[in-house]
XYZ file of C-alpha atoms in Angstrom:
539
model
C -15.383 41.588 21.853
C -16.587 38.729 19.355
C -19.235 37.054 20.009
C -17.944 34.001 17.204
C -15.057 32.237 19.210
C -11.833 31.863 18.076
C -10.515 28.796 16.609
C -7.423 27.226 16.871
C -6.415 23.676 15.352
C -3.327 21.712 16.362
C -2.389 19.256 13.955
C 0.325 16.167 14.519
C 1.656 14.172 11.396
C 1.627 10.255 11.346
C -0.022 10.625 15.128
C -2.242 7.019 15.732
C -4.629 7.411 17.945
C -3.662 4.186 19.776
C -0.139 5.788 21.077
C -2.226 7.690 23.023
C -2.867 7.338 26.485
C -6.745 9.191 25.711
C -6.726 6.021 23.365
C -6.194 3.351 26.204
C -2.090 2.910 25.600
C -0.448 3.016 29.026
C 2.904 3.334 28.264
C 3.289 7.138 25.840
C 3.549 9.897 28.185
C 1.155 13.385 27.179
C -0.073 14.949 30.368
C -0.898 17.820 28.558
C -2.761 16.105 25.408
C -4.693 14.225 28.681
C -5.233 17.753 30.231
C -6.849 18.698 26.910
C -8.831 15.622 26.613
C -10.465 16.223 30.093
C -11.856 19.319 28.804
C -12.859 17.959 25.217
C -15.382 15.981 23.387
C -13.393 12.925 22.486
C -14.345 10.976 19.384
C -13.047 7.582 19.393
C -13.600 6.861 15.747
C -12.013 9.469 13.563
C -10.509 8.775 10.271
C -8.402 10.353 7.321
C -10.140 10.375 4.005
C -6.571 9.496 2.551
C -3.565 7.920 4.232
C -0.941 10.354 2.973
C 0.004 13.539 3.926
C -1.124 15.779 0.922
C -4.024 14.323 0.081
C -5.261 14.036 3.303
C -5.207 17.659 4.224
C -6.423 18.902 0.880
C -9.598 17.073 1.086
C -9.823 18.290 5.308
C -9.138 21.861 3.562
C -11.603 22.049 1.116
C -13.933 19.225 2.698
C -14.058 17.072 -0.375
C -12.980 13.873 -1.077
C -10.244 12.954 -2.906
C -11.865 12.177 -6.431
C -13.847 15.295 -6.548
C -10.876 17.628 -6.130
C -8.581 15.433 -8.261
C -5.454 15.140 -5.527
C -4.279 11.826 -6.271
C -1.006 11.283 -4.376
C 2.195 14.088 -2.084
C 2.389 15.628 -5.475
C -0.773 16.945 -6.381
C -1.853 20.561 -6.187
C -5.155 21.451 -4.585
C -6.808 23.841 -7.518
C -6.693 27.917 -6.194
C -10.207 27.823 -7.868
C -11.250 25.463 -4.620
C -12.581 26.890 -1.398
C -10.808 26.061 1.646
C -11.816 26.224 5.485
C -9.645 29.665 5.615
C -11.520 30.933 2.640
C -14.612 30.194 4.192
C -14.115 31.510 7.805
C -12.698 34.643 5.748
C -15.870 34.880 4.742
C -17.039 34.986 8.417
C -15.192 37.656 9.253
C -11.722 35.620 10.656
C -8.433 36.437 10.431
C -6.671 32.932 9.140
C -3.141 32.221 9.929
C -1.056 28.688 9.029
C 1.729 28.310 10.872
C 3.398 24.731 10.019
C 3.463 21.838 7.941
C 0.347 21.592 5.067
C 2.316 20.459 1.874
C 0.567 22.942 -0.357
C 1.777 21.837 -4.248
C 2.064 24.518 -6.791
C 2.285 28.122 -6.781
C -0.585 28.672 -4.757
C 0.828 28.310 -1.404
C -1.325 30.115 0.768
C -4.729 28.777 -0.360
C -6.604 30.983 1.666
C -4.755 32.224 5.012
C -4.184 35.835 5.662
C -1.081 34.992 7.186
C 1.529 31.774 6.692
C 3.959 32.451 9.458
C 6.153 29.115 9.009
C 8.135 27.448 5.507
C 6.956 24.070 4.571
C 9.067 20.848 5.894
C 8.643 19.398 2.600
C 8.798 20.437 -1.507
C 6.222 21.767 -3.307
C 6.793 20.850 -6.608
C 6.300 17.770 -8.527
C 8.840 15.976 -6.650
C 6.962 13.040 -5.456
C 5.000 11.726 -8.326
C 3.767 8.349 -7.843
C 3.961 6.113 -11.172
C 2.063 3.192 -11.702
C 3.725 2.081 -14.512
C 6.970 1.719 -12.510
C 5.175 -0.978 -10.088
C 5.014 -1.331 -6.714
C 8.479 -1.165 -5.209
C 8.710 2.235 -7.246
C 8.990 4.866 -4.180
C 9.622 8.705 -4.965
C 10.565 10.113 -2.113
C 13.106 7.575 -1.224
C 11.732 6.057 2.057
C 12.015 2.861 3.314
C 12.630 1.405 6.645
C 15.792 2.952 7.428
C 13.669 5.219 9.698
C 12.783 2.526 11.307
C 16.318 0.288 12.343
C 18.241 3.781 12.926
C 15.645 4.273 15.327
C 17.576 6.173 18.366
C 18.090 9.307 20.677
C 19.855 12.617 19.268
C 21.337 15.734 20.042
C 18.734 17.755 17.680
C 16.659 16.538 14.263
C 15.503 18.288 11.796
C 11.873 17.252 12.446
C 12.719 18.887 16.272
C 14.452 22.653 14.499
C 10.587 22.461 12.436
C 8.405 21.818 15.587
C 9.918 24.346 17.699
C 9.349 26.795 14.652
C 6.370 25.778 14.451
C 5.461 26.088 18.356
C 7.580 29.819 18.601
C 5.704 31.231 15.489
C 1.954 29.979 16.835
C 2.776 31.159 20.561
C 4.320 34.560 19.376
C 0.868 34.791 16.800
C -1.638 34.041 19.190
C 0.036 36.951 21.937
C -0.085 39.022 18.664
C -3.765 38.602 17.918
C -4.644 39.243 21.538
C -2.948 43.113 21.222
C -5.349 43.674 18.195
C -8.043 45.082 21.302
C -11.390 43.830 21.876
C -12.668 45.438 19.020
C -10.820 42.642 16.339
C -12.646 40.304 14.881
C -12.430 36.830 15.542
C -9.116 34.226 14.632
C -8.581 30.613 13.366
C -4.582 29.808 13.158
C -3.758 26.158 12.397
C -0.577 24.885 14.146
C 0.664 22.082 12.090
C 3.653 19.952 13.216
C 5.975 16.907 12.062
C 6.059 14.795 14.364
C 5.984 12.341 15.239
C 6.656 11.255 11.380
C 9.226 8.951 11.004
C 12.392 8.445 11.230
C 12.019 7.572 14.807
C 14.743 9.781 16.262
C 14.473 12.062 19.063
C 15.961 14.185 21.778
C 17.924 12.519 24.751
C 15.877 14.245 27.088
C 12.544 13.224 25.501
C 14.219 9.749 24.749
C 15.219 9.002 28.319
C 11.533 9.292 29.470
C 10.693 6.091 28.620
C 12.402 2.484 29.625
C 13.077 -0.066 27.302
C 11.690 -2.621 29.562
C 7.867 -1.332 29.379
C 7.482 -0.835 25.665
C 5.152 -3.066 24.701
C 5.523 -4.947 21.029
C 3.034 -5.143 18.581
C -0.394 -6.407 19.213
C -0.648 -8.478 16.114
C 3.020 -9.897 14.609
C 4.084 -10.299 11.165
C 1.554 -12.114 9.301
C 3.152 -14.637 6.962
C 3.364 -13.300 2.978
C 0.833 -15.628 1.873
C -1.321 -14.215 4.073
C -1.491 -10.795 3.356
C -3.865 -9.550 0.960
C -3.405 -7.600 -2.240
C -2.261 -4.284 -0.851
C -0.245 -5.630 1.899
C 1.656 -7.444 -0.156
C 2.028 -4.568 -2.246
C 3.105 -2.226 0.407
C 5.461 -5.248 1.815
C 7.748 -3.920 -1.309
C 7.131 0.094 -1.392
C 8.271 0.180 2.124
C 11.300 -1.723 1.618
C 10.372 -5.117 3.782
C 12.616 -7.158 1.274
C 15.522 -4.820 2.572
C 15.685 -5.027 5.989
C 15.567 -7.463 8.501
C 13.137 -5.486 11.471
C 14.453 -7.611 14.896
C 12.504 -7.285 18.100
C 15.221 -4.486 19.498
C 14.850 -2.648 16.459
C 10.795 -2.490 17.321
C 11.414 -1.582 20.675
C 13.395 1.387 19.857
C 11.391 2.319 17.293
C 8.261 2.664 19.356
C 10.390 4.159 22.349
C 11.045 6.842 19.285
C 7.635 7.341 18.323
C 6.437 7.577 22.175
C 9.837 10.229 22.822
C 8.428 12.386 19.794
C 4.763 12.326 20.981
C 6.006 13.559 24.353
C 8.370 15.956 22.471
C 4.676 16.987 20.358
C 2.802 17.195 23.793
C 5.050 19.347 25.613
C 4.671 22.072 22.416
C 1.185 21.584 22.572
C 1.588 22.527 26.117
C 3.667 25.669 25.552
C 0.477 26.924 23.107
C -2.473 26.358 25.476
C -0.706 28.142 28.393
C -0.063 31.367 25.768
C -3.894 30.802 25.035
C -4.455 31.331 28.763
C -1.219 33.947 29.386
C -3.121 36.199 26.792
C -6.617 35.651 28.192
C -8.235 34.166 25.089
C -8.450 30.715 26.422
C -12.441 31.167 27.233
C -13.326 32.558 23.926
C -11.088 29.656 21.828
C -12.639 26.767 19.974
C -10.233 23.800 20.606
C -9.514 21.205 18.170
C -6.374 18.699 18.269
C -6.211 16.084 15.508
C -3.406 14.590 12.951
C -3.488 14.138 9.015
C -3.129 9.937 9.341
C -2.008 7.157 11.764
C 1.353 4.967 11.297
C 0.929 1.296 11.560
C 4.374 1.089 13.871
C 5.152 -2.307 13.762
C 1.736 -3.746 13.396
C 0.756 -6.861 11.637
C 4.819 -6.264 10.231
C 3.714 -2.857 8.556
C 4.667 0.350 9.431
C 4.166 3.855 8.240
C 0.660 4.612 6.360
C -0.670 4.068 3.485
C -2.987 1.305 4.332
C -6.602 1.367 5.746
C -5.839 -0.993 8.727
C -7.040 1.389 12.189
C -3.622 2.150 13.117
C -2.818 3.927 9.242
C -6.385 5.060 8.611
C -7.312 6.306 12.065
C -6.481 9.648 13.468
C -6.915 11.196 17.310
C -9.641 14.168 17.201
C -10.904 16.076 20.321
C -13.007 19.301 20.705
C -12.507 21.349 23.406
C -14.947 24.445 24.154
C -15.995 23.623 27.743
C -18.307 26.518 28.025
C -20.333 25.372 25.163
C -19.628 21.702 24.839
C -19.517 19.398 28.311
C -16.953 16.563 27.838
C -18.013 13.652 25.955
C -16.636 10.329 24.354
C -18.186 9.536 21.129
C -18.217 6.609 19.365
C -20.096 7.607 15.727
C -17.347 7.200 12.835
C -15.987 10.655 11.628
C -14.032 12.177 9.610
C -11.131 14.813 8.914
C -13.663 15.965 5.805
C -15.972 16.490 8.530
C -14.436 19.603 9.879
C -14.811 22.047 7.287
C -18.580 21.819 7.425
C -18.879 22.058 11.076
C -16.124 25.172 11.675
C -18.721 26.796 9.081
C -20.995 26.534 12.084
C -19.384 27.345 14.736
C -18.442 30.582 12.921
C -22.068 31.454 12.518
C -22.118 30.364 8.660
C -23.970 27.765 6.425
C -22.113 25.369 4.012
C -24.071 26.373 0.653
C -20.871 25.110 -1.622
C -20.444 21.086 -2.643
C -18.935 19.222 0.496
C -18.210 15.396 1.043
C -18.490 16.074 4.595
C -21.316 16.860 7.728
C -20.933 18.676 10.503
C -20.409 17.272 13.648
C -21.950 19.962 15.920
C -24.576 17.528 16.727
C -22.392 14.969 18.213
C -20.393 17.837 20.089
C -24.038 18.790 21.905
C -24.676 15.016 22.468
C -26.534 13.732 19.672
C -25.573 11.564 16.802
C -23.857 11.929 13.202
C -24.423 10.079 10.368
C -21.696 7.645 11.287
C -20.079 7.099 7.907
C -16.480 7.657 7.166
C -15.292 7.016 3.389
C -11.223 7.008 2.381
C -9.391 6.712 -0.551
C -6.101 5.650 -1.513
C -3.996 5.976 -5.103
C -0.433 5.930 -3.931
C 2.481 4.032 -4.194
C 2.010 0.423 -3.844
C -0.750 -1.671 -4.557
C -1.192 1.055 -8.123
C -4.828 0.044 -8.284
C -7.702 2.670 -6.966
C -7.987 1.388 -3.813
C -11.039 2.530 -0.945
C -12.618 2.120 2.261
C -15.875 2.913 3.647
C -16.899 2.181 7.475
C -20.263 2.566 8.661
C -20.875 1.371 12.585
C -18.823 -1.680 13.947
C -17.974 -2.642 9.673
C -15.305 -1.427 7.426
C -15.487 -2.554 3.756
C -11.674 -2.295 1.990
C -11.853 -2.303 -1.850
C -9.086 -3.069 -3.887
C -9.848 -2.992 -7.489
C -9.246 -6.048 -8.902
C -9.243 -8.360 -5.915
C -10.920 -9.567 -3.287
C -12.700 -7.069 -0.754
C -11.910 -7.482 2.637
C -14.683 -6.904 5.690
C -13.990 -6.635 9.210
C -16.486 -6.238 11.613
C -14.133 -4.188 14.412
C -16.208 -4.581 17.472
C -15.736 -8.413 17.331
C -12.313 -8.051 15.419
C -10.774 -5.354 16.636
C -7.117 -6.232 15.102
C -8.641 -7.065 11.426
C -7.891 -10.914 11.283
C -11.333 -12.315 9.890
C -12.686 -11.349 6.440
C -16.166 -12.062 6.483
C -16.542 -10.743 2.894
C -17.154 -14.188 1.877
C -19.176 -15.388 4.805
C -23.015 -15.580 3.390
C -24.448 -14.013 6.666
C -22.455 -11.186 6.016
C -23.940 -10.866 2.191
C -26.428 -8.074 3.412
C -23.466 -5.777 5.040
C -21.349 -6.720 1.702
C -23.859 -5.678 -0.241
C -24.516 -2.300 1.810
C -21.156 -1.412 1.871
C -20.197 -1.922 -1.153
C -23.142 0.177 -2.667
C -21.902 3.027 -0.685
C -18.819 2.760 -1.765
C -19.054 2.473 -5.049
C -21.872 5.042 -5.300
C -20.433 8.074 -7.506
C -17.122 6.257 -7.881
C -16.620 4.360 -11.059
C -12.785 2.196 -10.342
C -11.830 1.921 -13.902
C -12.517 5.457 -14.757
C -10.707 6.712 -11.933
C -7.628 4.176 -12.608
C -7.470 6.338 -15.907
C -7.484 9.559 -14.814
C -4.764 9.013 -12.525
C -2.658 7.472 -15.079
C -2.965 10.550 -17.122
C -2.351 12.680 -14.081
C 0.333 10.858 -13.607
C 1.899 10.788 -17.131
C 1.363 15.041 -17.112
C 3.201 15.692 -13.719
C 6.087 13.318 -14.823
C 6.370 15.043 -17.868
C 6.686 18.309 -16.325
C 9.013 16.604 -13.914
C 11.658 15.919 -16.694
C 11.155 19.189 -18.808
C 14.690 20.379 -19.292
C 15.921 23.244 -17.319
C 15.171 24.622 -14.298
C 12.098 23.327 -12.426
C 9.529 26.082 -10.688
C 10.434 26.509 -6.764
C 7.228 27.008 -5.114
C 8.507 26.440 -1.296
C 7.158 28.890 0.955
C 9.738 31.504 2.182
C 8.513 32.847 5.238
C 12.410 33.679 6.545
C 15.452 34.331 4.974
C 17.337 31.225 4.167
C 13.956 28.902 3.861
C 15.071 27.567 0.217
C 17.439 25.453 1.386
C 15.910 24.809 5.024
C 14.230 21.305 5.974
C 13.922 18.859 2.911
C 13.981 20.462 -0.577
C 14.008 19.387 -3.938
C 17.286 17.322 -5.018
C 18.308 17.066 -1.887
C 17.894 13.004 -1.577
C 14.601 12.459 -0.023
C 13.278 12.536 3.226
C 15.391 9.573 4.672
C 18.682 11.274 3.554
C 17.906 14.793 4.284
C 16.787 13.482 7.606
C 19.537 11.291 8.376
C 22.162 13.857 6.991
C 20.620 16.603 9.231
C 20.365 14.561 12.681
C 23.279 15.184 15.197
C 25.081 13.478 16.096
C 25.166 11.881 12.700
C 25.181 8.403 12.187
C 26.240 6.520 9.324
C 22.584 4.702 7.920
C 22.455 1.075 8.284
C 23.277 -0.797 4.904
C 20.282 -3.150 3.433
C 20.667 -6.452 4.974
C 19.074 -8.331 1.820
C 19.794 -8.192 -2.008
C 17.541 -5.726 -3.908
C 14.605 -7.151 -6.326
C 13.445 -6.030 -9.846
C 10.631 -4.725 -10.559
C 9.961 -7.773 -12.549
C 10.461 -10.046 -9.788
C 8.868 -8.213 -7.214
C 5.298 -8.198 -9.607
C 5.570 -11.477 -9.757
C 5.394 -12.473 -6.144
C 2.947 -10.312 -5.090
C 0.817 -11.821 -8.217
C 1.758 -15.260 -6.877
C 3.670 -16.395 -9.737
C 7.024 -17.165 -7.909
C 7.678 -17.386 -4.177
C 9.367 -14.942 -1.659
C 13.099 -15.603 -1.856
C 14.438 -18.000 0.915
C 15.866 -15.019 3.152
C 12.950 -13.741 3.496
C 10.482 -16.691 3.502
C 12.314 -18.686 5.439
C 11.595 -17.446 9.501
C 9.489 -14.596 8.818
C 9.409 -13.471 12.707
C 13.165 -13.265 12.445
C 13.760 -12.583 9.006
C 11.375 -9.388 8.120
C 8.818 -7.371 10.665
């Protein structure tokens, strides 16, 4: 037998950390996510580098930041020329397996892994190009908040059919890598899942765990427009605010979905670590359960991601390896980028390539990391470069072009004082800001994205067929889950839940582009409807 242990990472999409009961919430339901955390070094301050699915996992991949590997937005492709964690544990002698959700784009879909036992939920081509020069309403993969008022109960979703693919194909993996004899090498499989992405729909059974009665609401309400800064205000548009009216039953259900779909998550997460233990590889297996970003669920009015507020930017991460690492809470800021450096450890290696991140070994064993976490954002929205750096108990937000916004999160733990202008703050600023900035020049990076952009959306339009990159792993995968053409994720959600349901119609007039520039800018006011009672009128 090995003497390197075998790794296994469980990944959730959109998971916040705050959902969770490890997390302090009292009302979502994981017993076996809590059973997990018992054994596990718990670290209460973990962040994405990038609040969007792609780019989030290719920089935790290849353990770079965005910038340096040039993934700007869910329609980038990570380079083939750029090492990943499976490339490197390759080199340390595992056998790498995906099974799930990573939103590879381009040809290169295995990046890597040995194995890929699982399709992709989502395209792989240059679907989901974000264009600046459209604006900030401009969304390509057609979501808005109808996830959020057709929140309700089903029969089966497609998110569901994915998740229990996902869960079969790592349970039926790990009992396969267990018959390889004592004599095989060691393993790292990565069990990536949906859910609990929106829309917030989910099984009756999973549904009818939780009453109405004790969800709790949002701790912070909808902050008035003229409140919200740059970004906000942005994202108030990209994520279809101006279209829906959100009413208070319309946030309950839509956090008893989220809850029903963690459970739903958990109880898969189950199934795995009792195979773990079924095929006796449970004491020689190297733990780790995290997700790619948080989803803001109602808070301050926002929802989804996108954002660097804690419940978008933050993500649940806990290391379990009881025999090597006694259970722990641990409060130094980390990071997703973090984790290639420090699997190259535990596999007996040394990170001798260019990495953004540090191991966190030391903090595992007790001792301290440099408590830094840096995250970048160059979505849809706000169309600016747009970053975050926290170090301790302050987070610095940059958004190029307007004012910076600093919280200091063990005083202001909902993000509802900017000290960036209070002078006994000018030393943090200052600090902050240098870090931030250090490396990273705004204006050169608005350009290259620009051009990125321009080159993908040219390619996008070439006449003719476009290249299909999806990931076959089973006969009928080209048309399985949501594919190119086939309306976005709303509609191929909603068309794919049973029972369906028809969607629920905007409730207020659509805006230009033209108009909608010129109220986040200021230059003309929010329309009456939505102005006018904005508890009532918008979440």
């Amino acid at each position: 037998m090995t003497d390197k242990p075998n790794i296994l990472m469980i990944m959730a999409d959109q998971l916040a950390p705050q959902a969770l009961s490890i997390y302090g919430n009292a009302v979502c339901k994981t017993p076996h996510l809590d059973r997990l955390a018992a054994e596990s070094v718990v670290f209460e301050n973990a962040y994405c580098n990038y609040p969007v699915c792609v780019p989030s996992r290719a920089s935790m991949m290849s353990g770079r930041l965005t910038p340096a590997i040039e993934v700007w937005d869910n329609a980038c492709e990570l380079a083939s020329s750029q090492p990943t964690m499976a490339h490197h544990l390759r080199h340390l002698g595992y056998h790498t397996v995906l099974s799930g959700k990573m939103h590879f784009i381009g040809p290169d879909q295995m990046h890597g892994f040995d194995e890929r036992t699982v399709t992709d939920v989502y395209p792989s081509g240059f679907d989901w190009v974000a264009d600046w020069e459209a604006g900030p309403a401009f969304v390509p993969s057609a979501t808005g908040l109808n996830g959020v008022v057709d929140a309700g109960p089903a029969a089966r979703t497609l998110q569901e059919d994915f998740d229990e693919e996902v869960a079969h194909a790592t349970v039926q993996t790990i009992y396969d890598l267990a018959r390889r004899g004592d004599d095989a090498g060691p393993w790292f499989q990565i069990a990536s899942f949906t859910s609990p992405h929106t829309p917030f729909v989910a099984d009756q059974k999973y549904w009818d765990r939780y009453d109405p009665d004790d969800i709790v609401l949002p701790q912070v309400g909808a902050l008035p427009f003229e409140d919200l800064d740059y970004a906000s205000r942005a994202l108030f548009f990209a994520h279809g605010r101006h279209r829906h009216r959100v009413s208070e039953d319309d946030l309950r259900r839509s956090r008893q979905g989220y809850y029903a779909m963690i459970s739903f998550i958990d109880d898969k997460v189950g199934e795995i670590l009792d195979a773990l233990k079924a095929s006796g590889q449970a004491d020689n297996t190297f733990i780790i359960f995290c997700a790619d970003h948080g989803e803001m669920l109602g808070e301050r009015g926002m929802w989804f991601k996108q954002s660097f507020y804690e419940w978008s930017a933050r993500v649940p991460l806990m290391v379990s390896s009881p025999d090597k690492y006694a259970p722990r809470r641990v409060k130094d800021c980390v990071s997703l980028v973090d984790l290639l450096p420090t699997l190259v450890g535990i596999g007996g290696g040394v990170m001798n390539l260019p990495c953004d991140g540090e191991s966190i070994e030391p903090a595992l064993s007790g001792g301290a990391t440099r408590d830094l976490v840096i995250s970048d954002y160059y979505g849809i929205g706000p169309c600016v470069p747009y970053r975050m750096v926290r170090q301790g108990r302050f987070k610095l937000i940059y958004t190029h072009g307007h004012p910076d916004l600093l919280f200091d999160l063990e005083a202001d733990p909902d993000e509802l004082q900017n000290l960036a202008g209070d002078p006994a703050q000018a030393d943090t600023l200052a600090r902050l800001k240098a870090i931030l900035l250090d490396g990273w020049d705004p204006a050169e990076i608005d350009q290259q994205i620009r051009i990125s952009q321009a080159e993908r959306l040219f390619l996008k339009a070439a006449p003719g067929m476009p290249e299909d990159w999806d990931y076959v792993a089973r006969k009928g995968d080209e048309t399985r889950y949501v594919r190119r053409g086939s309306g976005g994720v709303d509609g191929t959600k909603a068309n794919r839940r049973l029972p369906r349901v028809e969607p629920i119609a905007p409730h207020f007039p659509d805006l230009s582009q033209k108009d909608v520039s010129a109220i986040i800018a200021g230059d003309a006011p929010l329309p009456p409807y939505l102005s006018k009672d904005e508890s009532d009128a918008v979440s």
